[in-house]
mmCIF file of C-alpha atoms and ligand atoms in Angstrom:
data_model
loop_
_atom_site.group_PDB
_atom_site.id
_atom_site.type_symbol
_atom_site.label_atom_id
_atom_site.label_comp_id
_atom_site.label_asym_id
_atom_site.label_seq_id
_atom_site.Cartn_x
_atom_site.Cartn_y
_atom_site.Cartn_z
ATOM 1 C CA UNK A 404 129.670 49.184 116.945
ATOM 2 C CA UNK A 405 128.921 51.945 114.019
ATOM 3 C CA UNK A 406 131.489 51.396 111.176
ATOM 4 C CA UNK A 407 132.481 54.834 109.482
ATOM 5 C CA UNK A 408 134.945 55.384 106.897
ATOM 6 C CA UNK A 409 135.802 58.197 105.067
ATOM 7 C CA UNK A 410 136.678 58.755 101.382
ATOM 8 C CA UNK A 411 139.751 56.623 101.523
ATOM 9 C CA UNK A 412 138.116 53.575 103.460
ATOM 10 C CA UNK A 413 140.028 54.826 106.669
ATOM 11 C CA UNK A 414 137.762 54.125 109.833
ATOM 12 C CA UNK A 415 138.526 56.343 113.034
ATOM 13 C CA UNK A 416 140.693 54.427 115.494
ATOM 14 C CA UNK A 417 142.948 57.220 117.575
ATOM 15 C CA UNK A 418 141.487 59.903 119.432
ATOM 16 C CA UNK A 419 143.298 62.709 120.653
ATOM 17 C CA UNK A 420 141.869 64.816 123.471
ATOM 18 C CA UNK A 421 143.413 68.523 123.665
ATOM 19 C CA UNK A 422 142.140 69.762 127.404
ATOM 20 C CA UNK A 423 143.938 72.629 127.398
ATOM 21 C CA UNK A 424 145.313 75.466 124.899
ATOM 22 C CA UNK A 425 147.761 76.518 128.035
ATOM 23 C CA UNK A 426 151.043 75.947 128.143
ATOM 24 C CA UNK A 427 153.798 76.487 130.496
ATOM 25 C CA UNK A 428 156.572 76.152 128.385
ATOM 26 C CA UNK A 429 157.236 78.498 125.347
ATOM 27 C CA UNK A 430 158.507 76.055 122.766
ATOM 28 C CA UNK A 431 160.341 77.744 119.704
ATOM 29 C CA UNK A 432 158.973 75.099 117.471
ATOM 30 C CA UNK A 433 155.752 75.233 118.792
ATOM 31 C CA UNK A 434 154.437 78.413 120.640
ATOM 32 C CA UNK A 435 157.098 81.010 119.995
ATOM 33 C CA UNK A 436 156.984 83.680 122.442
ATOM 34 C CA UNK A 437 156.469 86.201 119.981
ATOM 35 C CA UNK A 438 153.435 84.828 119.203
ATOM 36 C CA UNK A 439 152.440 83.716 122.787
ATOM 37 C CA UNK A 440 153.410 86.472 124.819
ATOM 38 C CA UNK A 441 151.546 88.203 127.677
ATOM 39 C CA UNK A 442 148.854 89.663 125.399
ATOM 40 C CA UNK A 443 147.588 86.403 124.056
ATOM 41 C CA UNK A 444 144.061 85.530 124.329
ATOM 42 C CA UNK A 445 143.754 81.818 125.909
ATOM 43 C CA UNK A 446 140.514 80.011 125.446
ATOM 44 C CA UNK A 447 138.447 81.488 128.788
ATOM 45 C CA UNK A 448 137.002 78.763 130.836
ATOM 46 C CA UNK A 449 133.275 78.261 129.667
ATOM 47 C CA UNK A 450 134.700 77.685 126.162
ATOM 48 C CA UNK A 451 136.563 74.530 127.285
ATOM 49 C CA UNK A 452 134.623 71.335 127.383
ATOM 50 C CA UNK A 453 133.675 70.046 130.099
ATOM 51 C CA UNK A 454 135.045 66.983 131.813
ATOM 52 C CA UNK A 455 131.850 65.248 131.345
ATOM 53 C CA UNK A 456 131.650 66.570 127.989
ATOM 54 C CA UNK A 457 134.652 64.474 126.651
ATOM 55 C CA UNK A 458 133.804 61.563 128.227
ATOM 56 C CA UNK A 459 130.376 61.871 126.392
ATOM 57 C CA UNK A 460 132.226 62.785 123.382
ATOM 58 C CA UNK A 461 134.540 59.851 123.824
ATOM 59 C CA UNK A 462 131.717 57.240 124.505
ATOM 60 C CA UNK A 463 130.843 58.457 121.078
ATOM 61 C CA UNK A 464 134.124 57.877 119.331
ATOM 62 C CA UNK A 465 134.226 54.249 120.814
ATOM 63 C CA UNK A 466 131.041 53.578 119.645
ATOM 64 C CA UNK A 467 132.878 53.959 116.480
ATOM 65 C CA UNK A 468 135.880 51.957 116.872
ATOM 66 C CA UNK A 469 138.060 53.928 118.732
ATOM 67 C CA UNK A 470 140.127 52.151 121.647
ATOM 68 C CA UNK A 471 143.179 54.353 121.778
ATOM 69 C CA UNK A 472 142.784 57.898 123.646
ATOM 70 C CA UNK A 473 145.055 59.958 124.081
ATOM 71 C CA UNK A 474 144.883 63.518 126.185
ATOM 72 C CA UNK A 475 147.169 66.153 125.061
ATOM 73 C CA UNK A 476 147.455 70.159 124.873
ATOM 74 C CA UNK A 477 149.116 72.912 125.464
ATOM 75 C CA UNK A 478 149.956 71.088 128.825
ATOM 76 C CA UNK A 479 147.500 68.868 129.767
ATOM 77 C CA UNK A 480 148.355 68.491 133.370
ATOM 78 C CA UNK A 481 148.121 72.160 133.781
ATOM 79 C CA UNK A 482 144.330 71.510 133.701
ATOM 80 C CA UNK A 483 143.186 71.194 137.064
ATOM 81 C CA UNK A 484 141.938 67.428 138.234
ATOM 82 C CA UNK A 485 143.154 65.434 135.496
ATOM 83 C CA UNK A 486 142.749 62.454 137.639
ATOM 84 C CA UNK A 487 139.020 62.938 137.369
ATOM 85 C CA UNK A 488 139.417 62.922 133.793
ATOM 86 C CA UNK A 489 141.287 59.747 133.288
ATOM 87 C CA UNK A 490 138.642 58.260 135.530
ATOM 88 C CA UNK A 491 135.935 58.989 133.559
ATOM 89 C CA UNK A 492 137.740 57.851 130.310
ATOM 90 C CA UNK A 493 139.132 54.908 131.767
ATOM 91 C CA UNK A 494 135.627 53.942 132.877
ATOM 92 C CA UNK A 495 134.055 53.323 129.368
ATOM 93 C CA UNK A 496 134.586 50.142 127.857
ATOM 94 C CA UNK A 497 135.578 49.976 124.840
ATOM 95 C CA UNK A 498 139.235 52.481 125.540
ATOM 96 C CA UNK A 499 141.810 49.791 125.695
ATOM 97 C CA UNK A 500 145.043 52.501 125.525
ATOM 98 C CA UNK A 501 144.302 55.774 127.364
ATOM 99 C CA UNK A 502 147.599 58.030 127.306
ATOM 100 C CA UNK A 503 148.777 61.391 127.748
ATOM 101 C CA UNK A 504 151.217 64.157 126.197
ATOM 102 C CA UNK A 505 153.118 65.683 128.649
ATOM 103 C CA UNK A 506 156.458 68.110 128.500
ATOM 104 C CA UNK A 507 156.733 66.086 132.165
ATOM 105 C CA UNK A 508 157.004 69.717 134.262
ATOM 106 C CA UNK A 509 154.050 68.799 136.607
ATOM 107 C CA UNK A 510 154.316 64.614 136.442
ATOM 108 C CA UNK A 511 156.727 63.511 138.795
ATOM 109 C CA UNK A 512 153.944 64.792 141.335
ATOM 110 C CA UNK A 513 150.803 63.567 139.199
ATOM 111 C CA UNK A 514 151.899 60.284 138.202
ATOM 112 C CA UNK A 515 150.873 57.771 140.712
ATOM 113 C CA UNK A 516 147.404 59.508 141.313
ATOM 114 C CA UNK A 517 147.509 58.996 137.246
ATOM 115 C CA UNK A 518 148.039 55.681 137.593
ATOM 116 C CA UNK A 519 145.385 55.214 140.122
ATOM 117 C CA UNK A 520 142.765 56.739 137.838
ATOM 118 C CA UNK A 521 143.648 54.259 135.223
ATOM 119 C CA UNK A 522 146.291 55.739 132.796
ATOM 120 C CA UNK A 523 147.986 53.479 130.965
ATOM 121 C CA UNK A 524 150.877 55.374 129.832
ATOM 122 C CA UNK A 525 152.457 58.784 129.294
ATOM 123 C CA UNK A 526 155.241 59.983 126.262
ATOM 124 C CA UNK A 527 157.176 62.801 127.836
ATOM 125 C CA UNK A 528 158.499 65.284 125.285
ATOM 126 C CA UNK A 529 162.443 66.480 125.800
ATOM 127 C CA UNK A 530 164.383 67.999 123.097
ATOM 128 C CA UNK A 531 167.866 67.549 124.276
ATOM 129 C CA UNK A 532 170.184 66.353 127.123
ATOM 130 C CA UNK A 533 172.143 69.736 128.082
ATOM 131 C CA UNK A 534 170.253 72.280 129.776
ATOM 132 C CA UNK A 535 171.806 75.042 126.974
ATOM 133 C CA UNK A 536 169.714 73.467 124.281
ATOM 134 C CA UNK A 537 166.964 72.686 126.061
ATOM 135 C CA UNK A 538 166.121 75.880 128.053
ATOM 136 C CA UNK A 539 166.862 77.689 124.576
ATOM 137 C CA UNK A 540 164.178 75.407 123.203
ATOM 138 C CA UNK A 541 161.230 75.443 125.730
ATOM 139 C CA UNK A 542 162.315 79.048 126.167
ATOM 140 C CA UNK A 543 161.348 79.205 129.843
ATOM 141 C CA UNK A 544 164.666 78.089 131.209
ATOM 142 C CA UNK A 545 163.386 74.384 132.166
ATOM 143 C CA UNK A 546 166.137 72.274 133.260
ATOM 144 C CA UNK A 547 166.637 68.578 131.863
ATOM 145 C CA UNK A 548 167.170 67.193 135.158
ATOM 146 C CA UNK A 549 163.496 67.966 135.953
ATOM 147 C CA UNK A 550 162.310 66.010 133.257
ATOM 148 C CA UNK A 551 164.370 63.008 133.338
ATOM 149 C CA UNK A 552 163.133 62.841 136.880
ATOM 150 C CA UNK A 553 159.948 62.606 135.703
ATOM 151 C CA UNK A 554 160.285 59.673 133.153
ATOM 152 C CA UNK A 555 161.609 57.788 135.759
ATOM 153 C CA UNK A 556 159.128 58.448 138.333
ATOM 154 C CA UNK A 557 156.414 57.732 135.909
ATOM 155 C CA UNK A 558 158.021 54.819 135.021
ATOM 156 C CA UNK A 559 158.484 53.369 138.581
ATOM 157 C CA UNK A 560 154.383 54.269 139.150
ATOM 158 C CA UNK A 561 153.883 51.408 136.013
ATOM 159 C CA UNK A 562 153.414 54.397 133.148
ATOM 160 C CA UNK A 563 156.325 52.772 130.883
ATOM 161 C CA UNK A 564 157.521 52.232 129.039
ATOM 162 C CA UNK A 565 157.697 55.882 128.557
ATOM 163 C CA UNK A 566 158.016 57.237 125.091
ATOM 164 C CA UNK A 567 159.940 60.000 124.650
ATOM 165 C CA UNK A 568 159.166 62.826 122.105
ATOM 166 C CA UNK A 569 162.291 64.741 120.695
ATOM 167 C CA UNK A 570 161.643 67.630 117.678
ATOM 168 C CA UNK A 571 164.570 67.628 116.116
ATOM 169 C CA UNK A 572 165.694 70.980 114.244
ATOM 170 C CA UNK A 573 168.393 71.752 112.286
ATOM 171 C CA UNK A 574 171.165 73.763 113.888
ATOM 172 C CA UNK A 575 169.381 73.871 116.744
ATOM 173 C CA UNK A 576 169.694 70.467 118.665
ATOM 174 C CA UNK A 577 170.612 67.989 115.875
ATOM 175 C CA UNK A 578 173.575 67.141 118.500
ATOM 176 C CA UNK A 579 170.794 65.581 120.981
ATOM 177 C CA UNK A 580 170.017 62.969 118.422
ATOM 178 C CA UNK A 581 173.157 61.069 119.852
ATOM 179 C CA UNK A 582 173.059 62.036 123.528
ATOM 180 C CA UNK A 583 169.319 60.884 123.838
ATOM 181 C CA UNK A 584 170.103 57.720 122.079
ATOM 182 C CA UNK A 585 173.366 57.171 124.161
ATOM 183 C CA UNK A 586 171.583 58.448 127.739
ATOM 184 C CA UNK A 587 167.956 55.976 126.878
ATOM 185 C CA UNK A 588 169.610 53.167 125.206
ATOM 186 C CA UNK A 589 169.328 50.218 127.947
ATOM 187 C CA UNK A 590 166.611 52.099 129.799
ATOM 188 C CA UNK A 591 163.817 50.593 128.619
ATOM 189 C CA UNK A 592 162.472 53.921 127.705
ATOM 190 C CA UNK A 593 161.749 54.420 123.728
ATOM 191 C CA UNK A 594 163.031 57.661 122.175
ATOM 192 C CA UNK A 595 161.271 58.593 118.923
ATOM 193 C CA UNK A 596 162.806 61.140 117.088
ATOM 194 C CA UNK A 597 159.974 63.545 115.331
ATOM 195 C CA UNK A 598 160.884 65.464 111.892
ATOM 196 C CA UNK A 599 159.848 69.191 112.562
ATOM 197 C CA UNK A 600 156.496 69.845 111.039
ATOM 198 C CA UNK A 601 154.718 72.469 109.409
ATOM 199 C CA UNK A 602 151.918 72.919 111.902
ATOM 200 C CA UNK A 603 150.410 76.257 112.323
ATOM 201 C CA UNK A 604 151.612 79.292 111.247
ATOM 202 C CA UNK A 605 153.568 80.681 113.771
ATOM 203 C CA UNK A 606 156.735 78.969 113.782
ATOM 204 C CA UNK A 607 158.447 80.078 110.601
ATOM 205 C CA UNK A 608 158.576 76.409 109.522
ATOM 206 C CA UNK A 609 161.246 76.212 106.167
ATOM 207 C CA UNK A 610 162.069 72.891 104.886
ATOM 208 C CA UNK A 611 165.678 73.335 105.294
ATOM 209 C CA UNK A 612 165.193 73.383 109.202
ATOM 210 C CA UNK A 613 163.814 69.496 108.707
ATOM 211 C CA UNK A 614 166.267 66.935 109.376
ATOM 212 C CA UNK A 615 164.989 63.480 107.746
ATOM 213 C CA UNK A 616 164.317 60.816 109.563
ATOM 214 C CA UNK A 617 166.523 58.862 107.421
ATOM 215 C CA UNK A 618 169.370 60.757 108.193
ATOM 216 C CA UNK A 619 168.426 60.488 112.363
ATOM 217 C CA UNK A 620 168.617 56.860 111.718
ATOM 218 C CA UNK A 621 171.800 56.731 109.597
ATOM 219 C CA UNK A 622 173.524 59.005 112.439
ATOM 220 C CA UNK A 623 172.870 56.604 115.092
ATOM 221 C CA UNK A 624 173.552 53.762 113.547
ATOM 222 C CA UNK A 625 176.846 54.773 112.928
ATOM 223 C CA UNK A 626 177.742 54.394 116.292
ATOM 224 C CA UNK A 627 174.903 51.963 117.633
ATOM 225 C CA UNK A 628 173.651 49.711 115.007
ATOM 226 C CA UNK A 629 170.338 49.792 114.288
ATOM 227 C CA UNK A 630 167.725 47.451 112.597
ATOM 228 C CA UNK A 631 164.454 48.100 111.337
ATOM 229 C CA UNK A 632 161.136 45.931 113.610
ATOM 230 C CA UNK A 633 157.906 45.774 112.076
ATOM 231 C CA UNK A 634 155.160 47.462 113.144
ATOM 232 C CA UNK A 635 153.209 47.083 116.340
ATOM 233 C CA UNK A 636 150.192 47.274 114.442
ATOM 234 C CA UNK A 637 148.508 49.104 111.090
ATOM 235 C CA UNK A 638 149.146 52.358 110.790
ATOM 236 C CA UNK A 639 151.755 52.898 113.722
ATOM 237 C CA UNK A 640 153.091 56.516 113.151
ATOM 238 C CA UNK A 641 156.820 55.420 114.237
ATOM 239 C CA UNK A 642 158.964 53.941 112.119
ATOM 240 C CA UNK A 643 160.373 51.153 114.722
ATOM 241 C CA UNK A 644 164.448 50.132 115.113
ATOM 242 C CA UNK A 645 166.172 48.637 117.549
ATOM 243 C CA UNK A 646 169.661 48.325 118.641
ATOM 244 C CA UNK A 647 171.485 45.015 117.218
ATOM 245 C CA UNK A 648 172.964 44.343 120.554
ATOM 246 C CA UNK A 649 169.474 43.915 122.138
ATOM 247 C CA UNK A 650 169.567 47.302 124.562
ATOM 248 C CA UNK A 651 166.312 48.263 123.420
ATOM 249 C CA UNK A 652 164.639 50.565 120.681
ATOM 250 C CA UNK A 653 163.885 53.743 118.884
ATOM 251 C CA UNK A 654 161.179 55.195 116.631
ATOM 252 C CA UNK A 655 161.357 58.080 113.987
ATOM 253 C CA UNK A 656 158.070 59.671 113.101
ATOM 254 C CA UNK A 657 158.322 60.876 109.483
ATOM 255 C CA UNK A 658 155.478 63.172 108.760
ATOM 256 C CA UNK A 659 157.347 65.469 106.215
ATOM 257 C CA UNK A 660 159.471 63.160 104.338
ATOM 258 C CA UNK A 661 157.659 59.913 104.542
ATOM 259 C CA UNK A 662 153.713 60.759 105.336
ATOM 260 C CA UNK A 663 151.453 58.126 106.690
ATOM 261 C CA UNK A 664 148.218 59.962 105.203
ATOM 262 C CA UNK A 665 147.215 56.583 103.767
ATOM 263 C CA UNK A 666 146.546 55.026 107.189
ATOM 264 C CA UNK A 667 145.962 57.877 109.276
ATOM 265 C CA UNK A 668 142.869 56.759 111.758
ATOM 266 C CA UNK A 669 143.091 59.892 113.996
ATOM 267 C CA UNK A 670 140.567 62.687 114.893
ATOM 268 C CA UNK A 671 141.436 65.199 117.096
ATOM 269 C CA UNK A 672 139.215 67.550 119.446
ATOM 270 C CA UNK A 673 140.701 70.708 120.569
ATOM 271 C CA UNK A 674 140.286 71.685 124.179
ATOM 272 C CA UNK A 675 136.671 74.131 122.945
ATOM 273 C CA UNK A 676 135.311 70.810 121.613
ATOM 274 C CA UNK A 677 136.107 71.542 117.697
ATOM 275 C CA UNK A 678 136.887 68.142 115.698
ATOM 276 C CA UNK A 679 139.453 68.144 113.421
ATOM 277 C CA UNK A 680 140.239 65.019 111.095
ATOM 278 C CA UNK A 681 143.660 66.148 110.573
ATOM 279 C CA UNK A 682 146.324 67.997 112.038
ATOM 280 C CA UNK A 683 146.829 70.336 109.624
ATOM 281 C CA UNK A 684 143.672 71.590 109.157
ATOM 282 C CA UNK A 685 142.195 74.805 108.542
ATOM 283 C CA UNK A 686 139.051 74.601 110.224
ATOM 284 C CA UNK A 687 136.602 72.268 111.855
ATOM 285 C CA UNK A 688 133.346 71.617 113.299
ATOM 286 C CA UNK A 689 132.506 72.754 116.975
ATOM 287 C CA UNK A 690 130.783 69.356 118.729
ATOM 288 C CA UNK A 691 130.602 71.265 121.883
ATOM 289 C CA UNK A 692 127.998 73.393 120.098
ATOM 290 C CA UNK A 693 126.587 70.461 118.641
ATOM 291 C CA UNK A 694 126.092 69.098 122.352
ATOM 292 C CA UNK A 695 125.268 72.291 123.725
ATOM 293 C CA UNK A 696 122.242 72.922 122.086
ATOM 294 C CA UNK A 697 121.121 69.519 121.922
ATOM 295 C CA UNK A 698 122.069 68.082 118.673
ATOM 296 C CA UNK A 699 122.901 64.941 117.486
ATOM 297 C CA UNK A 700 126.393 64.332 117.926
ATOM 298 C CA UNK A 701 127.159 61.337 116.562
ATOM 299 C CA UNK A 702 125.399 61.947 113.119
ATOM 300 C CA UNK A 703 127.337 64.848 113.115
ATOM 301 C CA UNK A 704 130.444 63.514 113.670
ATOM 302 C CA UNK A 705 129.691 60.716 110.889
ATOM 303 C CA UNK A 706 128.734 63.281 108.329
ATOM 304 C CA UNK A 707 132.185 64.831 109.149
ATOM 305 C CA UNK A 708 133.852 61.463 108.890
ATOM 306 C CA UNK A 709 132.471 60.379 105.640
ATOM 307 C CA UNK A 710 133.511 63.549 104.011
ATOM 308 C CA UNK A 711 136.899 63.585 105.027
ATOM 309 C CA UNK A 712 139.555 63.706 102.190
ATOM 310 C CA UNK A 713 142.706 64.975 103.884
ATOM 311 C CA UNK A 714 146.198 64.128 103.275
ATOM 312 C CA UNK A 715 147.874 67.008 103.878
ATOM 313 C CA UNK A 716 151.474 65.667 104.266
ATOM 314 C CA UNK A 717 151.001 63.564 101.377
ATOM 315 C CA UNK A 718 150.132 66.781 99.366
ATOM 316 C CA UNK A 719 152.391 68.946 100.827
ATOM 317 C CA UNK A 720 154.563 70.033 97.924
ATOM 318 C CA UNK A 721 150.629 71.105 96.284
ATOM 319 C CA UNK A 722 150.276 73.401 99.602
ATOM 320 C CA UNK A 723 153.752 75.578 98.880
ATOM 321 C CA UNK A 724 152.954 78.422 99.285
ATOM 322 C CA UNK A 725 150.181 78.303 101.790
ATOM 323 C CA UNK A 726 147.034 78.838 100.478
ATOM 324 C CA UNK A 727 145.305 78.175 104.015
ATOM 325 C CA UNK A 728 146.266 78.904 107.306
ATOM 326 C CA UNK A 729 146.333 75.683 109.505
ATOM 327 C CA UNK A 730 145.538 75.747 113.288
ATOM 328 C CA UNK A 731 148.608 75.727 115.419
ATOM 329 C CA UNK A 732 149.843 72.477 117.230
ATOM 330 C CA UNK A 733 149.345 74.117 120.867
ATOM 331 C CA UNK A 734 145.592 74.252 120.275
ATOM 332 C CA UNK A 735 145.178 70.939 118.448
ATOM 333 C CA UNK A 736 148.075 69.030 120.486
ATOM 334 C CA UNK A 737 149.622 67.370 117.925
HETATM 335 N N1 SAM B 817 152.836 70.005 125.919
HETATM 336 C C1 SAM B 817 152.938 68.817 125.855
HETATM 337 C C2 SAM B 817 154.148 68.368 125.457
HETATM 338 O O1 SAM B 817 155.057 68.935 124.941
HETATM 339 O O2 SAM B 817 154.600 66.723 125.432
HETATM 340 C C3 SAM B 817 151.650 67.932 124.754
HETATM 341 C C4 SAM B 817 151.365 68.657 123.784
HETATM 342 S S1 SAM B 817 152.467 69.124 122.605
HETATM 343 C C5 SAM B 817 151.748 70.180 121.161
HETATM 344 C C6 SAM B 817 152.625 67.352 121.364
HETATM 345 C C7 SAM B 817 153.780 67.199 120.689
HETATM 346 O O3 SAM B 817 154.191 67.765 119.900
HETATM 347 C C8 SAM B 817 154.973 67.263 121.598
HETATM 348 O O4 SAM B 817 155.625 66.105 121.669
HETATM 349 C C9 SAM B 817 156.013 68.308 120.550
HETATM 350 O O5 SAM B 817 157.461 68.031 120.983
HETATM 351 C C10 SAM B 817 155.311 67.839 119.742
HETATM 352 N N2 SAM B 817 155.297 68.710 118.788
HETATM 353 C C11 SAM B 817 155.158 70.568 118.784
HETATM 354 N N3 SAM B 817 155.181 71.293 117.883
HETATM 355 C C12 SAM B 817 155.802 70.222 116.795
HETATM 356 C C13 SAM B 817 156.576 70.707 115.476
HETATM 357 N N4 SAM B 817 156.084 72.176 114.932
HETATM 358 N N5 SAM B 817 156.914 69.708 114.817
HETATM 359 C C14 SAM B 817 156.565 68.881 115.510
HETATM 360 N N6 SAM B 817 156.397 68.374 116.441
HETATM 361 C C15 SAM B 817 155.960 69.146 117.417
HETATM 362 FE FE1 SF4 B 818 154.009 73.609 125.527
HETATM 363 FE FE2 SF4 B 818 154.521 70.972 124.463
HETATM 364 FE FE3 SF4 B 818 153.940 73.285 122.629
HETATM 365 FE FE4 SF4 B 818 156.274 72.735 124.111
HETATM 366 S S1 SF4 B 818 155.083 71.174 122.516
HETATM 367 S S2 SF4 B 818 155.058 74.820 123.952
HETATM 368 S S3 SF4 B 818 155.576 72.075 125.904
HETATM 369 S S4 SF4 B 818 152.874 72.278 124.111
HETATM 370 FE FE1 SF4 B 819 146.586 62.520 108.994
HETATM 371 FE FE2 SF4 B 819 146.467 64.795 108.327
HETATM 372 FE FE3 SF4 B 819 149.230 63.869 109.067
HETATM 373 FE FE4 SF4 B 819 148.017 63.077 106.770
HETATM 374 S S1 SF4 B 819 148.946 65.042 106.958
HETATM 375 S S2 SF4 B 819 148.923 61.987 108.566
HETATM 376 S S3 SF4 B 819 145.820 63.151 107.095
HETATM 377 S S4 SF4 B 819 146.984 64.057 110.519
#
């Protein structure tokens, strides 16, 4: 294995691959329809990485110590033939944890074939338990029940325990905190409440729209007493808590109030093959162009990673007001 570390001694451990910048939802915090409207130009097909290009890149990352690979988007299940990509990635020796993040809209019908192809787990996003709030947040009128069914089907197919991502926005879905905790307590699924982040430039993020993780934990603890659980592994992004009555656990991802850049070992590849070394990066490196011109991807990756000094969340105060425009969440995939 080739060991490469960045300027803060962080190795590359996780790889997130976005397979499309398209989505069938218009979540208000991610792809607001005023910006991602009918005139929005998504990437043309020839600019997307092919499955074999994705597998080639994954092998280079695995040779540098990556064990966890997450497929994301946009909505990854919109990309045709995802089972084939999953099969190709699952076949790479060294990929120990192959996961996918989805909005759940197409998951129920694809879960079994994804398991058969070698997918290990899924994360499903769900921001509320009531249709009124959820439909307003996904902004396409998509109902809660379909996502809940997808979670159950995925779990029954062996993709569990399912992690359920809930982005909390002040004044929009704070009530979902207790609703979600109540619904998933005892189900075996793990809800992860995510602080609303200032990713991209289109969601009009304001600090006062963030519900701090500590407040989320306190609200649940008041009704369903919780206690902290040590991380599963060093650098785990979610802070874990379990219900004192033994009925499961929750996680909170406090990227705004308790940044975790010091242990950030994630690399991200966009659907068109740009390498980003931070979720908040404003520029990346086209590994696709390196591949398509016969260049040495491994060398370029090592050069980029060795110079990496990202710690955006820890530096957030210094970045306000913004001097640079970061890339969008729907493009980089979270
Ligand atoms: N479409 C898939 C989905 O929604 O699960 C995968 C891509 S989505 C960009 C990945 C995750 O990022 C989702 O759980 C979503 O809720 C989260 N997300 C998007 N915008 C965010 C923001 N501004 N702050 C925090 N999380 C965000
Ligand atoms: Fe689509 Fe996921 Fe973004 Fe919602 S969060 S708009 S489902 S990419
Ligand atoms: Fe990693 Fe950048 Fe997030 Fe910090 S801000 S944890 S460096 S992705």
